């Protein structure tokens, strides 16, 4: 497997273990946390009702950016962006990038549903849906190099980070 995406910044992760004393390093209830470009509607409207489906929305917003080159919603102010997440329909990724496969687009759009009940219930369900997409097949080093040549106009080889992942046992070559 080549060209593996790695999530490196978990700066907003909080423990689910409750203690008698609030940890000043953790996000406190009632505070604003996260990037407005990737916040779920429930984060905008009601901080108290967050669950894994809120993370599914945010991951969908990241996926949207990855396939279109832009966030699902933008605006001149933070308020404009937050309001759009809460009420505006998401533009279809294929409207921005016609090369987005329809099955992948359906997965991304489902992640970005306004109502949490309409999203994937958990990461396992999302993973299954992504695995079923035609574009999810594994590709070879040669296919990866060809793709990068088409994108950059220069020869490329699998990134060192992919080799490191294989060496550490994260992925199998």
Coordinates of C-alpha atoms in Angstrom, one line a residue, residues 12-124:
X12 CA -8.3 18.7 20.6
X13 CA -8.7 15.2 21.9
X14 CA -10.1 14.9 25.3
X15 CA -10.2 12.1 27.8
X16 CA -13.6 10.5 28.5
X17 CA -12.6 9.7 32.0
X18 CA -14.1 12.2 34.5
X19 CA -12.2 13.3 37.6
X20 CA -13.1 15.4 40.6
X21 CA -11.0 18.3 39.3
X22 CA -11.0 19.9 35.9
X23 CA -7.8 19.6 34.0
X24 CA -6.9 23.1 32.7
X25 CA -5.2 21.5 29.7
X26 CA -8.5 20.0 28.4
X27 CA -11.3 21.8 26.7
X28 CA -13.8 22.8 29.3
X29 CA -17.6 22.5 28.8
X30 CA -19.1 25.5 27.2
X31 CA -16.0 26.6 25.5
X32 CA -15.5 26.9 21.7
X33 CA -13.0 24.3 20.4
X34 CA -12.1 23.3 16.9
X35 CA -11.8 24.8 13.4
X36 CA -14.9 26.4 12.2
X37 CA -14.2 25.0 8.7
X38 CA -14.7 21.5 10.0
X39 CA -17.3 21.8 12.8
X40 CA -20.5 19.8 12.9
X41 CA -23.8 21.5 13.1
X42 CA -24.3 20.2 16.6
X43 CA -21.1 21.8 17.7
X44 CA -22.4 25.1 16.4
X45 CA -25.8 24.7 18.0
X46 CA -25.5 22.7 21.1
X47 CA -22.2 21.7 22.6
X48 CA -23.8 19.2 25.0
X49 CA -25.1 16.7 22.5
X50 CA -21.8 15.6 20.8
X51 CA -21.0 12.0 20.1
X52 CA -19.0 10.1 17.5
X53 CA -21.3 11.2 14.7
X54 CA -20.0 14.8 15.3
X55 CA -16.5 13.4 14.5
X56 CA -17.9 11.7 11.4
X57 CA -19.1 15.1 10.2
X58 CA -15.7 16.7 10.8
X59 CA -14.0 13.8 9.0
X60 CA -16.4 14.2 6.1
X61 CA -15.5 17.9 5.9
X62 CA -11.8 16.9 5.8
X63 CA -12.6 14.3 3.0
X64 CA -14.6 17.0 1.2
X65 CA -11.5 19.2 1.2
X66 CA -9.2 16.4 0.1
X67 CA -11.3 15.6 -3.0
X68 CA -12.3 19.2 -3.9
X69 CA -9.4 21.4 -2.7
X70 CA -11.7 23.5 -0.6
X71 CA -13.8 23.2 2.6
X72 CA -17.5 22.4 2.2
X73 CA -18.4 25.9 3.6
X74 CA -16.5 29.1 3.6
X75 CA -17.3 32.7 4.5
X76 CA -15.9 36.1 5.3
X77 CA -16.4 35.6 9.0
X78 CA -16.3 32.7 11.4
X79 CA -20.0 33.3 12.0
X80 CA -20.7 32.9 8.2
X81 CA -19.0 29.6 8.2
X82 CA -20.7 28.3 11.4
X83 CA -24.1 29.4 10.1
X84 CA -23.5 27.5 6.8
X85 CA -22.5 24.3 8.6
X86 CA -25.7 24.6 10.6
X87 CA -28.2 25.3 7.9
X88 CA -26.9 25.3 4.3
X89 CA -26.9 22.1 2.1
X90 CA -23.4 20.9 1.3
X91 CA -22.5 21.5 -2.4
X92 CA -22.0 18.2 -4.1
X93 CA -18.2 17.4 -4.3
X94 CA -18.6 16.5 -8.0
X95 CA -19.9 20.0 -8.7
X96 CA -16.5 21.3 -7.5
X97 CA -14.4 18.4 -8.9
X98 CA -16.2 16.3 -11.6
X99 CA -13.5 13.6 -11.1
X100 CA -15.0 12.6 -7.7
X101 CA -16.4 9.1 -8.1
X102 CA -20.2 8.9 -7.4
X103 CA -19.8 6.2 -4.7
X104 CA -17.2 8.2 -2.8
X105 CA -19.3 11.3 -3.2
X106 CA -22.3 9.5 -1.6
X107 CA -20.1 8.5 1.4
X108 CA -18.8 12.1 1.9
X109 CA -22.2 13.7 1.6
X110 CA -23.6 11.2 4.1
X111 CA -20.9 12.2 6.5
X112 CA -22.0 15.8 6.1
X113 CA -25.7 15.3 6.8
X114 CA -27.0 18.0 9.1
X115 CA -28.8 15.5 11.4
X116 CA -26.5 13.2 13.2
X117 CA -29.0 10.3 12.9
X118 CA -28.6 10.5 9.1
X119 CA -24.8 10.1 9.2
X120 CA -22.8 6.9 9.7
X121 CA -23.2 5.8 13.3
X122 CA -19.6 5.1 13.9
X123 CA -16.1 4.9 12.3
X124 CA -16.5 1.2 11.6

